[in-house]
CSV table of C-alpha atoms in Angstrom, one decimal:
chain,number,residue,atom,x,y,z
A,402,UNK,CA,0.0,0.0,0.0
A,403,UNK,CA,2.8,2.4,0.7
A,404,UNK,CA,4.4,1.7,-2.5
A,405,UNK,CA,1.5,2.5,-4.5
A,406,UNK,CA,0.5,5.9,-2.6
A,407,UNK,CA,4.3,6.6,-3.2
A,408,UNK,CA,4.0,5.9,-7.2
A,409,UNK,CA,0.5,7.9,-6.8
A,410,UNK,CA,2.6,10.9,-5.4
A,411,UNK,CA,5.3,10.6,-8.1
A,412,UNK,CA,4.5,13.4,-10.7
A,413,UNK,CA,7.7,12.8,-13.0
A,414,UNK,CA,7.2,10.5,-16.2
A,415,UNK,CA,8.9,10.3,-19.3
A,416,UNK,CA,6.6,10.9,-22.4
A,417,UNK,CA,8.6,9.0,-25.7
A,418,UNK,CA,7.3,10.5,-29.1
A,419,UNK,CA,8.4,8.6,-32.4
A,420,UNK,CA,9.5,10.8,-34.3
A,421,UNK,CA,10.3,8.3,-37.5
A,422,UNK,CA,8.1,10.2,-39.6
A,423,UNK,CA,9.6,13.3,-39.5
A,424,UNK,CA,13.1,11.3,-39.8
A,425,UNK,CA,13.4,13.3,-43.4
A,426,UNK,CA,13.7,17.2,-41.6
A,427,UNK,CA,16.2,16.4,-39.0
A,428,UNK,CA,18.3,13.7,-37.2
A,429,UNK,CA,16.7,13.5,-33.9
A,430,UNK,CA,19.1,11.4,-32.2
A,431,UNK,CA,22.0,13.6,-32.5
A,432,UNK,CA,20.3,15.6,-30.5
A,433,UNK,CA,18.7,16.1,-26.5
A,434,UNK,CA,14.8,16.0,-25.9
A,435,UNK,CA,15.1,20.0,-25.2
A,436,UNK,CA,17.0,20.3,-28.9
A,437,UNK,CA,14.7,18.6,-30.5
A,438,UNK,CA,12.0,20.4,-29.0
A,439,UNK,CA,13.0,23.8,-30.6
A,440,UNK,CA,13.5,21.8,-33.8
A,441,UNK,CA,10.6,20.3,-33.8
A,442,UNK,CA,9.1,24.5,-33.4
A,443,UNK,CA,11.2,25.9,-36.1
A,444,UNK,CA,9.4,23.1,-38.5
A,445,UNK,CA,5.9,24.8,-36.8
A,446,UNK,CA,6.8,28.1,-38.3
A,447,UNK,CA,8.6,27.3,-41.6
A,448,UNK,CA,5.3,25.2,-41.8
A,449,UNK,CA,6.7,22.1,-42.2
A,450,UNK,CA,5.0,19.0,-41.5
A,451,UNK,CA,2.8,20.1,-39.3
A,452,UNK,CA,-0.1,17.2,-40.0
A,453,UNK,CA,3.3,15.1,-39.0
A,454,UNK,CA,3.9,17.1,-36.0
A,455,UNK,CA,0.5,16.6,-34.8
A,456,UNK,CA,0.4,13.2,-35.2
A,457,UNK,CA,3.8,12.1,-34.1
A,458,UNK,CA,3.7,14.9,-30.9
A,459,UNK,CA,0.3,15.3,-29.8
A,460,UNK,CA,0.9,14.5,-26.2
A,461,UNK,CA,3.1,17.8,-26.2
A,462,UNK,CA,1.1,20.1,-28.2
A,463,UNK,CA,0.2,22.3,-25.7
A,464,UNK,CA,3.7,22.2,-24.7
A,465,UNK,CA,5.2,23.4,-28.5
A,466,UNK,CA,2.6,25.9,-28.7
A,467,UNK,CA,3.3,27.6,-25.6
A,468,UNK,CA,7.3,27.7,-27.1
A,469,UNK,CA,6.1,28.8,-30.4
A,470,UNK,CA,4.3,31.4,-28.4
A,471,UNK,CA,7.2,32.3,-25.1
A,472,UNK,CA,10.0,31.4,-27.0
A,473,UNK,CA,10.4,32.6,-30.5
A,474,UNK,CA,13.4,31.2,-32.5
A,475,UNK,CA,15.7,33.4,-34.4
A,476,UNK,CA,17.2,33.7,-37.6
A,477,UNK,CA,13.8,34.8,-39.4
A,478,UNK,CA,13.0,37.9,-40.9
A,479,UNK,CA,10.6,39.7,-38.2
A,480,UNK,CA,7.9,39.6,-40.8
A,481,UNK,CA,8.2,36.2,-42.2
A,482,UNK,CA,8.7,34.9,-39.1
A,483,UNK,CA,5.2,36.6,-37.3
A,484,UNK,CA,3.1,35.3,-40.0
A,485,UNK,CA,5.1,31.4,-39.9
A,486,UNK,CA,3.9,31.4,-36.4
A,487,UNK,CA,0.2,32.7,-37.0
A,488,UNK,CA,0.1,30.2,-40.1
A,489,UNK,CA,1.3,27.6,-37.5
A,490,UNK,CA,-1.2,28.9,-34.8
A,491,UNK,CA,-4.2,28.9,-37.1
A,492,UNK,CA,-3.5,25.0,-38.2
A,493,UNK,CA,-2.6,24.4,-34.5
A,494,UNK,CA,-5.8,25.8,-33.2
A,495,UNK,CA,-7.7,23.6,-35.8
A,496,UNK,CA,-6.4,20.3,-34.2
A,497,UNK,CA,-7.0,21.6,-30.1
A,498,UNK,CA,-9.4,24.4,-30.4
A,499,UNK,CA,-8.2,24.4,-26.4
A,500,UNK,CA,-5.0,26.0,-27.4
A,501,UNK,CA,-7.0,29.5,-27.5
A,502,UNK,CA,-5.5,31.2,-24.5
A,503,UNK,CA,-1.9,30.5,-25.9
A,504,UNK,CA,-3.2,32.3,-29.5
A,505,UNK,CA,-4.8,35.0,-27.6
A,506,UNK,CA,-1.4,35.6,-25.2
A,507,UNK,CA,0.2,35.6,-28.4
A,508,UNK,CA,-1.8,38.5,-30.1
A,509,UNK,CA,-2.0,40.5,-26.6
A,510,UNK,CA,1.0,42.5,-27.5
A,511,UNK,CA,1.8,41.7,-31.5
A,512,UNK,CA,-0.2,43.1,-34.6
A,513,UNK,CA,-2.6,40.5,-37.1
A,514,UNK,CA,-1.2,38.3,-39.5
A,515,UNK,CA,-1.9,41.0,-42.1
A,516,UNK,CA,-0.6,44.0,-40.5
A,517,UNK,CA,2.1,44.1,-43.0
A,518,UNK,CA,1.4,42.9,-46.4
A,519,UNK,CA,4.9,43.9,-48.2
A,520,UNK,CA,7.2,41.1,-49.3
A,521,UNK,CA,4.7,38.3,-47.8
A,522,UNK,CA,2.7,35.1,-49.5
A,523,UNK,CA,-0.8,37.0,-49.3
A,524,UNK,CA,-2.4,33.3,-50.0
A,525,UNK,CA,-1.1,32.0,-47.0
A,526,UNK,CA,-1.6,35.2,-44.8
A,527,UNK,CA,-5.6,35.4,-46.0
A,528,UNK,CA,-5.6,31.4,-45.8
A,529,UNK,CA,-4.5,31.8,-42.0
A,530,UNK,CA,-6.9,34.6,-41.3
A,531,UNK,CA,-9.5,32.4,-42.5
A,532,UNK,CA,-9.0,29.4,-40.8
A,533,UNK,CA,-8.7,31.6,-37.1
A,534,UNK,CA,-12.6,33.0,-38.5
A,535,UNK,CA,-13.7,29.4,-38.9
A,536,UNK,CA,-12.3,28.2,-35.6
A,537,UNK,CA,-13.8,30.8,-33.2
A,538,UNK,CA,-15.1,33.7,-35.2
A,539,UNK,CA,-16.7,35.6,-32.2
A,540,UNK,CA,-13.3,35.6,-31.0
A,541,UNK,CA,-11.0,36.8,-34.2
A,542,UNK,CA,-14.0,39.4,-35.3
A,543,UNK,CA,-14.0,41.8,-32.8
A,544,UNK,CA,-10.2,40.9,-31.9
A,545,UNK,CA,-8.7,43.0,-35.0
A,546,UNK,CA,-9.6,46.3,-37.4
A,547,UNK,CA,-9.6,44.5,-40.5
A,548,UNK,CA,-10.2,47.2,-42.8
A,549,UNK,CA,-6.7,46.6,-44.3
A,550,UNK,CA,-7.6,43.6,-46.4
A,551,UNK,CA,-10.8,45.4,-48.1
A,552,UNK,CA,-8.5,46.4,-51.0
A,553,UNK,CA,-7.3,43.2,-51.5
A,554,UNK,CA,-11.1,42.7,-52.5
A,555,UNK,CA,-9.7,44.3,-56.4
A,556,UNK,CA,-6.4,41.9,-56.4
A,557,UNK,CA,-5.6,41.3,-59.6
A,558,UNK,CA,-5.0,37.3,-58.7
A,559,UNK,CA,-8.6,36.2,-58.6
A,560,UNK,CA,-7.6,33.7,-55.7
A,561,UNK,CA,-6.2,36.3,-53.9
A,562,UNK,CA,-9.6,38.3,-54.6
A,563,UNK,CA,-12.0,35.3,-53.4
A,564,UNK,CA,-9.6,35.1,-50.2
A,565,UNK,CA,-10.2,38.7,-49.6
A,566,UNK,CA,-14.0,39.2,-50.3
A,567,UNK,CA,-14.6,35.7,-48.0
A,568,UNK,CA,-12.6,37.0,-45.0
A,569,UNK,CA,-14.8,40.4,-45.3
A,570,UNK,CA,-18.1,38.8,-45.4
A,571,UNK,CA,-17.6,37.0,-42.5
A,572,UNK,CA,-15.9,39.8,-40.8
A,573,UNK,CA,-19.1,42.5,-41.6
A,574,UNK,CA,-21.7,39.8,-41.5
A,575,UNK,CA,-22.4,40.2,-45.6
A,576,UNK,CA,-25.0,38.5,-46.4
A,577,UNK,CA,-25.6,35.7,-49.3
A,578,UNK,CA,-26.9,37.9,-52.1
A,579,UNK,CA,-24.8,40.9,-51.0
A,580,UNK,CA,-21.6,38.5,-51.4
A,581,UNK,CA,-22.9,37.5,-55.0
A,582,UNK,CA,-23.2,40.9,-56.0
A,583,UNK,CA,-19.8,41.6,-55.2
A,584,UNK,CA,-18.3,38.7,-56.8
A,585,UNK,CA,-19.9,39.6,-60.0
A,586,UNK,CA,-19.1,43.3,-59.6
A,587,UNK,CA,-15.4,42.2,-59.2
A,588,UNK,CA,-15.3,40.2,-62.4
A,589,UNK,CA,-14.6,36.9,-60.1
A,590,UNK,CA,-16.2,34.2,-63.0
A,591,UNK,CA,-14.2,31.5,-61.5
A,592,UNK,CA,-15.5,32.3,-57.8
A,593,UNK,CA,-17.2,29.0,-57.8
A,594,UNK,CA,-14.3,27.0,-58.9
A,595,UNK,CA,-12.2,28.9,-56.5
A,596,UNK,CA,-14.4,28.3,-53.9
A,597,UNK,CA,-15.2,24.8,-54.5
A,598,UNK,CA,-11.2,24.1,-54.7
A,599,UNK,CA,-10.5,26.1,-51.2
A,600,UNK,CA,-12.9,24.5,-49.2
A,601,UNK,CA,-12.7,21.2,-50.4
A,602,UNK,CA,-8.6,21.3,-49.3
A,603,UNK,CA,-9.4,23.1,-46.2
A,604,UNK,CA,-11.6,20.3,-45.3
A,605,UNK,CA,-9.0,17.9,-45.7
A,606,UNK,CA,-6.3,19.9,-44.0
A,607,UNK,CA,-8.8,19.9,-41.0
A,608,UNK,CA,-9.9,16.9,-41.1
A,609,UNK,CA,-6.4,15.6,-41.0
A,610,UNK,CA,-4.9,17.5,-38.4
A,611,UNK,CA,-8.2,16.9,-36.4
A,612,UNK,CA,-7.9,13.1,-36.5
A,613,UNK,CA,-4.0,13.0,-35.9
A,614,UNK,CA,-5.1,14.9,-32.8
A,615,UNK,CA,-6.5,12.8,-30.3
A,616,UNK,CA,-7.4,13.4,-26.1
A,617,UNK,CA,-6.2,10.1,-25.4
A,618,UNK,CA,-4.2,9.1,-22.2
A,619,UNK,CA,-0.2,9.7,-22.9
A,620,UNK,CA,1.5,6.3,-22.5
A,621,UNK,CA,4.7,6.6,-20.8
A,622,UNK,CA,6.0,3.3,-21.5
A,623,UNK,CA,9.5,3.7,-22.1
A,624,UNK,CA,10.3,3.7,-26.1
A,625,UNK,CA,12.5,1.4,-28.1
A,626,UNK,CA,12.3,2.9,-31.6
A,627,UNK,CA,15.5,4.7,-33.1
A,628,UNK,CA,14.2,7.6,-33.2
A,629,UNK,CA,12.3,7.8,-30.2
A,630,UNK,CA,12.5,11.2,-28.3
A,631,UNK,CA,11.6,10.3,-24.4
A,632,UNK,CA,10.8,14.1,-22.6
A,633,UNK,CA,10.6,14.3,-19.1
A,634,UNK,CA,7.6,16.1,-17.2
A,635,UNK,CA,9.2,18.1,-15.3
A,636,UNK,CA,10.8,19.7,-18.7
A,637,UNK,CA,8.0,20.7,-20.4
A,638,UNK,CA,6.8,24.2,-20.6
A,639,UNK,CA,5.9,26.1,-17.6
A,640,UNK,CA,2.2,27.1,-19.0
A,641,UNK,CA,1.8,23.7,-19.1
A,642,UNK,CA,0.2,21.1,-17.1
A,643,UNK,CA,0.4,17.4,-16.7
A,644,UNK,CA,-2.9,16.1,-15.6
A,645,UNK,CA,-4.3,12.7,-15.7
A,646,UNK,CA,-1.9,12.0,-18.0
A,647,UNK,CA,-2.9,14.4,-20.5
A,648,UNK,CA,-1.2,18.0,-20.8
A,649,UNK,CA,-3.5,21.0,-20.9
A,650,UNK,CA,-3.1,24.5,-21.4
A,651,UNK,CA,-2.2,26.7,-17.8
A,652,UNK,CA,-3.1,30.3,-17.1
A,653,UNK,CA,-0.2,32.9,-17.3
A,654,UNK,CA,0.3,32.8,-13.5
A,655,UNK,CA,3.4,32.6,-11.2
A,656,UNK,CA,5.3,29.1,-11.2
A,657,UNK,CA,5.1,29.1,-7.2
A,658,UNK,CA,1.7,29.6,-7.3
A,659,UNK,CA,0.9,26.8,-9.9
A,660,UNK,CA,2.8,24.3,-8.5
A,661,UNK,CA,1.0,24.2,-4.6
A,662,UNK,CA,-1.7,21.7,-6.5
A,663,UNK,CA,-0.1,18.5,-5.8
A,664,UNK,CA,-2.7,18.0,-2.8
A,665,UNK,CA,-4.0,15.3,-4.5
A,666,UNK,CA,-3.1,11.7,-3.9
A,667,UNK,CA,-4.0,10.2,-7.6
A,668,UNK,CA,-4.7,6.5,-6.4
A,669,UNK,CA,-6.0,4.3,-9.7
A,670,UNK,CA,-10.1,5.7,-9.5
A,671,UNK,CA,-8.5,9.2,-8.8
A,672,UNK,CA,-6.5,9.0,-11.7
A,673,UNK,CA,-9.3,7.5,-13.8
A,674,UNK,CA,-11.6,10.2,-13.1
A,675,UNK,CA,-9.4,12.9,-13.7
A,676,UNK,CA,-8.2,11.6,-16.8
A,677,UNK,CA,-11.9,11.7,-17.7
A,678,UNK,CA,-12.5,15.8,-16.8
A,679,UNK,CA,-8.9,16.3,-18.4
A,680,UNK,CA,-10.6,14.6,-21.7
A,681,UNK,CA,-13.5,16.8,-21.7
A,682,UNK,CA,-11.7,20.4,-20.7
A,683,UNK,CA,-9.3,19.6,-23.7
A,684,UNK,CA,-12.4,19.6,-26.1
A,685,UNK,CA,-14.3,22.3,-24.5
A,686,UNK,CA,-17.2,20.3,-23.1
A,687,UNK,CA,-19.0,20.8,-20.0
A,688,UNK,CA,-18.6,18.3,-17.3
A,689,UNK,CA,-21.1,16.4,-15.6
A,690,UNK,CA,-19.8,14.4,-11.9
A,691,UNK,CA,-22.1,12.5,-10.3
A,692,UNK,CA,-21.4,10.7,-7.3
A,693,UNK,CA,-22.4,9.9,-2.8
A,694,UNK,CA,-22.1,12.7,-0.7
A,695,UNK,CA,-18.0,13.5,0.5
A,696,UNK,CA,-16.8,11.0,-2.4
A,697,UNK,CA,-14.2,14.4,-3.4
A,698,UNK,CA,-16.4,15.2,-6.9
A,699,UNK,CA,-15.7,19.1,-5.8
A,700,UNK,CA,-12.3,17.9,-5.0
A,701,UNK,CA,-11.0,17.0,-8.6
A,702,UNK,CA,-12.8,20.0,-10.3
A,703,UNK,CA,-10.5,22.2,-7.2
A,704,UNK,CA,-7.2,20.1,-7.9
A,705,UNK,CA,-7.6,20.7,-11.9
A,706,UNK,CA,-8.6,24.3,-11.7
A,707,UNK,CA,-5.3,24.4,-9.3
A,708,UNK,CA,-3.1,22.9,-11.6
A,709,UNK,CA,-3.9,24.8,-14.8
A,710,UNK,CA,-4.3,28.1,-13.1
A,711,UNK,CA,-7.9,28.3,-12.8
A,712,UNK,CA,-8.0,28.6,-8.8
A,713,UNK,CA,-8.4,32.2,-8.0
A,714,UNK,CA,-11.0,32.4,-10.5
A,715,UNK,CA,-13.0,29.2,-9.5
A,716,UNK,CA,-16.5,30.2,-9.1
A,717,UNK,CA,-18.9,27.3,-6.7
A,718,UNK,CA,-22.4,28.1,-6.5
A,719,UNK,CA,-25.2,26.0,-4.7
A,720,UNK,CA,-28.0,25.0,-6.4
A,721,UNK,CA,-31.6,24.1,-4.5
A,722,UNK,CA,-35.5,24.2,-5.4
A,723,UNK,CA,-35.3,27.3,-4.4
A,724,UNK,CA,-32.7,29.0,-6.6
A,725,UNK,CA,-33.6,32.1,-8.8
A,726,UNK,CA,-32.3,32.0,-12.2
A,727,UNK,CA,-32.2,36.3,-11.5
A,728,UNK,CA,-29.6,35.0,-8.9
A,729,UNK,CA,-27.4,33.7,-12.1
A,730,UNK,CA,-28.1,35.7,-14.6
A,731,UNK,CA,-28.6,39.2,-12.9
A,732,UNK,CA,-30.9,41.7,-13.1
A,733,UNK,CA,-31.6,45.4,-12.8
A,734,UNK,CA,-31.2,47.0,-9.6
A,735,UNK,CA,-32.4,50.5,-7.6
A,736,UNK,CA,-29.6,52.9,-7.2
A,737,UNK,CA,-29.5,56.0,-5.4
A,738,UNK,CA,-31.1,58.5,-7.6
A,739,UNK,CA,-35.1,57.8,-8.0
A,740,UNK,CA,-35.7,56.5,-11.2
A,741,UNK,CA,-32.9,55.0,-11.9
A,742,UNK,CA,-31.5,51.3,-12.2
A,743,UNK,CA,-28.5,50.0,-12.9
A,744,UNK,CA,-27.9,45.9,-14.6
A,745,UNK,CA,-26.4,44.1,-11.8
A,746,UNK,CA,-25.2,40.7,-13.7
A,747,UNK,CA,-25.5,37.6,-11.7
A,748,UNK,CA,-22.8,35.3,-10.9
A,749,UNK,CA,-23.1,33.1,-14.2
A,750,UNK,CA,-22.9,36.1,-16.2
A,751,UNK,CA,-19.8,37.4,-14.2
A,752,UNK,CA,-18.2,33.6,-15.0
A,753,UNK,CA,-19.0,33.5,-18.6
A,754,UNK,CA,-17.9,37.2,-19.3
A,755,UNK,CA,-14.4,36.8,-17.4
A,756,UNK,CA,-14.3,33.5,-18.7
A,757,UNK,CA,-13.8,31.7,-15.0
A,758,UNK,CA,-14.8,27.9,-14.2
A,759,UNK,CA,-18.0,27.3,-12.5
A,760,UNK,CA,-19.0,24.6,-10.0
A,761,UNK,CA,-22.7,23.8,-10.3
A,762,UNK,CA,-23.2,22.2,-7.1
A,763,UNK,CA,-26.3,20.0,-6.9
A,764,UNK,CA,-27.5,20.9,-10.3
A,765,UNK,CA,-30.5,17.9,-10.2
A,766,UNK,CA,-32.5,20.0,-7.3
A,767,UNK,CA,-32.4,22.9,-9.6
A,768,UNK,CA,-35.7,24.3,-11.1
A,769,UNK,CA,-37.0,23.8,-14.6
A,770,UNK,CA,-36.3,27.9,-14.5
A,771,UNK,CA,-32.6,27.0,-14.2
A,772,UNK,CA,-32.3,24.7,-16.2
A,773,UNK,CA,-34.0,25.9,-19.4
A,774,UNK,CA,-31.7,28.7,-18.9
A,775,UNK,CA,-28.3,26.3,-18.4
A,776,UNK,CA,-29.2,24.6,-21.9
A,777,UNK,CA,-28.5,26.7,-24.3
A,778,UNK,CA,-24.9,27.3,-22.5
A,779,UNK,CA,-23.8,24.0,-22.1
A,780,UNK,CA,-24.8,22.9,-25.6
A,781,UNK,CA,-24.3,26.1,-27.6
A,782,UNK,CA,-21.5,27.6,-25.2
A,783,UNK,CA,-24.2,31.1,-25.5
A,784,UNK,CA,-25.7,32.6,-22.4
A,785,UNK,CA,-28.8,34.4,-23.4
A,786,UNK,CA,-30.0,37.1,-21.4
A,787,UNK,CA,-33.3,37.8,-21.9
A,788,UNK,CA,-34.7,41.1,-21.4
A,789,UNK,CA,-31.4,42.0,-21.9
A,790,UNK,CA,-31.1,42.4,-25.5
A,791,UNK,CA,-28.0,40.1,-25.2
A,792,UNK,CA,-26.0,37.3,-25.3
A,793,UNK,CA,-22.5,35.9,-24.0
């Protein structure tokens, strides 16, 4: 029994990646597991391989993104290098739509991919502006000006032209016959060619990179292969963390502060269950622990928000028959002056709009009130509040 809580407490493993498919770009074995790690980046941004990278290094992908983000190589031109690593984040964000915070930490203090449009492939810079549209649009939208690509709507390459007029629709919410009408005002008679071609390879660039991208449990078997790269736990990123064997994506917050979660003695049913929230925070999907009375369900959700830097900001709210869903959403208050009222939002409006974690707590006693209104969240990921004239 003591052996086994000791191997529950043990946090460092080794995580081998095979790395024969990529055998053609480098000779990993002449090099360290950290070496090969900024190797392995430099082939994100020159854009090389990346369907390989995904599939031969998905248990670190969190961990490469947040280098790709933290620790930018040299020896590109400042230009070509910024869009290499937006092109990467964009295909990236396609296979773990969970790697959003490290984009957005990325973009917090450096322009668009088209804030310079001298001397670059304007394909690939409209290409990557598309795909970070069709990944989270709400989020990309209202993120940048993108009134710099409307003259690219007149290019003179009718690719370049479609690329242009697509981004902007989406952008300004055009709408099907307005789109048409420009396309024939810009002369575009192979628009439906060009369209047909795009998607159709964009579907099978996502496609691919989706299915070489799987939330499955990282074995850390010891590997045999030649060219098998065995990284240590304790060596990977820092806005990284190793849960349930899985990695997931860690809040920019102090090392000292992220590292006081290992309160958590992950026996085999621990380490089962956590593996299964871990599973379900990597794809963005609500989660749903049912269990006795003291059995540690709050526990787990307070160990993971711990680890991935989600404590401070950990909202738990009881539920009963006699909850108001005015209590959640939030509604409009009395202030000093007669007359007047102020919107007061409720504490699931304050978690959705600051993006926090939310404990539910006894979510089956809830009225039909509440839970009409929890619906449309949990499977739309929209909070509507009505009377309100708006929606989170």
């Amino acid at each position: 029994a003591r052996s086994r809580v000791k191997q529950a407490l043990d946090t460092s493993s080794m995580l081998p990646l095979d790395l024969a498919p990529l055998s053609s770009y480098c000779d990993w074995q002449k090099y360290n597991a950290a070496v090969c790690q900024k190797k392995l980046v430099e082939l994100l941004i020159r854009d090389e391989g990346i369907a390989l990278i995904c599939a031969c290094c998905h248990p670190i992908l969190p961990d490469l993104c947040a280098r790709l983000v933290c620790e930018r190589p040299p020896g590109l031109r400042a230009s070509h290098q910024h869009v290499g690593i937006c092109r990467a984040l964009s295909k990236l964000l396609i296979a773990s739509p969970n790697l959003l915070g490290f984009v957005l930490m990325y973009f917090k203090d450096t322009p668009p991919p088209f804030d310079c449009l001298e001397d670059v492939n304007l394909e690939s810079v409209l290409a990557t502006c598309l795909r970070f549209l069709r990944c989270a649009e709400d989020v990309f939208v209202n993120l940048w000006q993108w009134n710099k690509l409307l003259p690219l709507m007149t290019h003179r390459d009718p690719l370049i032209s479609w690329y242009a007029l697509t981004v902007c629709s989406i952008v300004y919410g055009l709408s099907d016959a307005r789109v048409h009408g420009l396309r024939s005002k810009l002369l575009l008679a192979e628009s439906p060619k060009i369209r047909v071609q795009v998607l159709y390879e964009q579907e099978q660039e996502e496609r691919e990179l989706r299915r070489t991208f799987s939330a499955t449990k990282l074995s850390t078997d010891a590997g045999s292969g030649i060219s098998t790269v065995s990284i240590r736990t304790e060596d990977l990123h820092p806005l990284t963390a190793y849960v349930g064997g899985l990695l997931l994506c860690r809040r920019n917050v102090a090392p000292d502060t992220a590292s006081q979660h290992h309160n958590l003695v992950c026996v085999e049913s621990t380490s089962r269950a956590l593996a299964r929230i871990v599973e379900a925070v990597n794809k963005h999907q609500p989660v749903l622990l049912e269990g006795a009375v003291g059995v540690g369900k709050t526990s787990l959700v307070e160990h993971l928000a711990a680890a991935t830097g989600h404590a401070e900001s950990l909202v738990s709210v009881q539920l009963s028959d006699q909850t108001d869903s005015k209590m959640l959403l939030g509604s409009y208050c009395c202030t000093d002056m007669p007359g007047q009222f102020v919107w007061r939002p409720g504490v699931l409006t304050q978690a959705v709009k600051e993006g926090s974690w939310i404990i539910l707590e006894d979510i089956d006693t809830a009225p039909m009130s509440v839970i009409s209104l929890l619906l449309p969240l949990l499977e739309s990921r929209v909070l509507t509040l009505s009377g309100h004239s708006q929606s989170l």
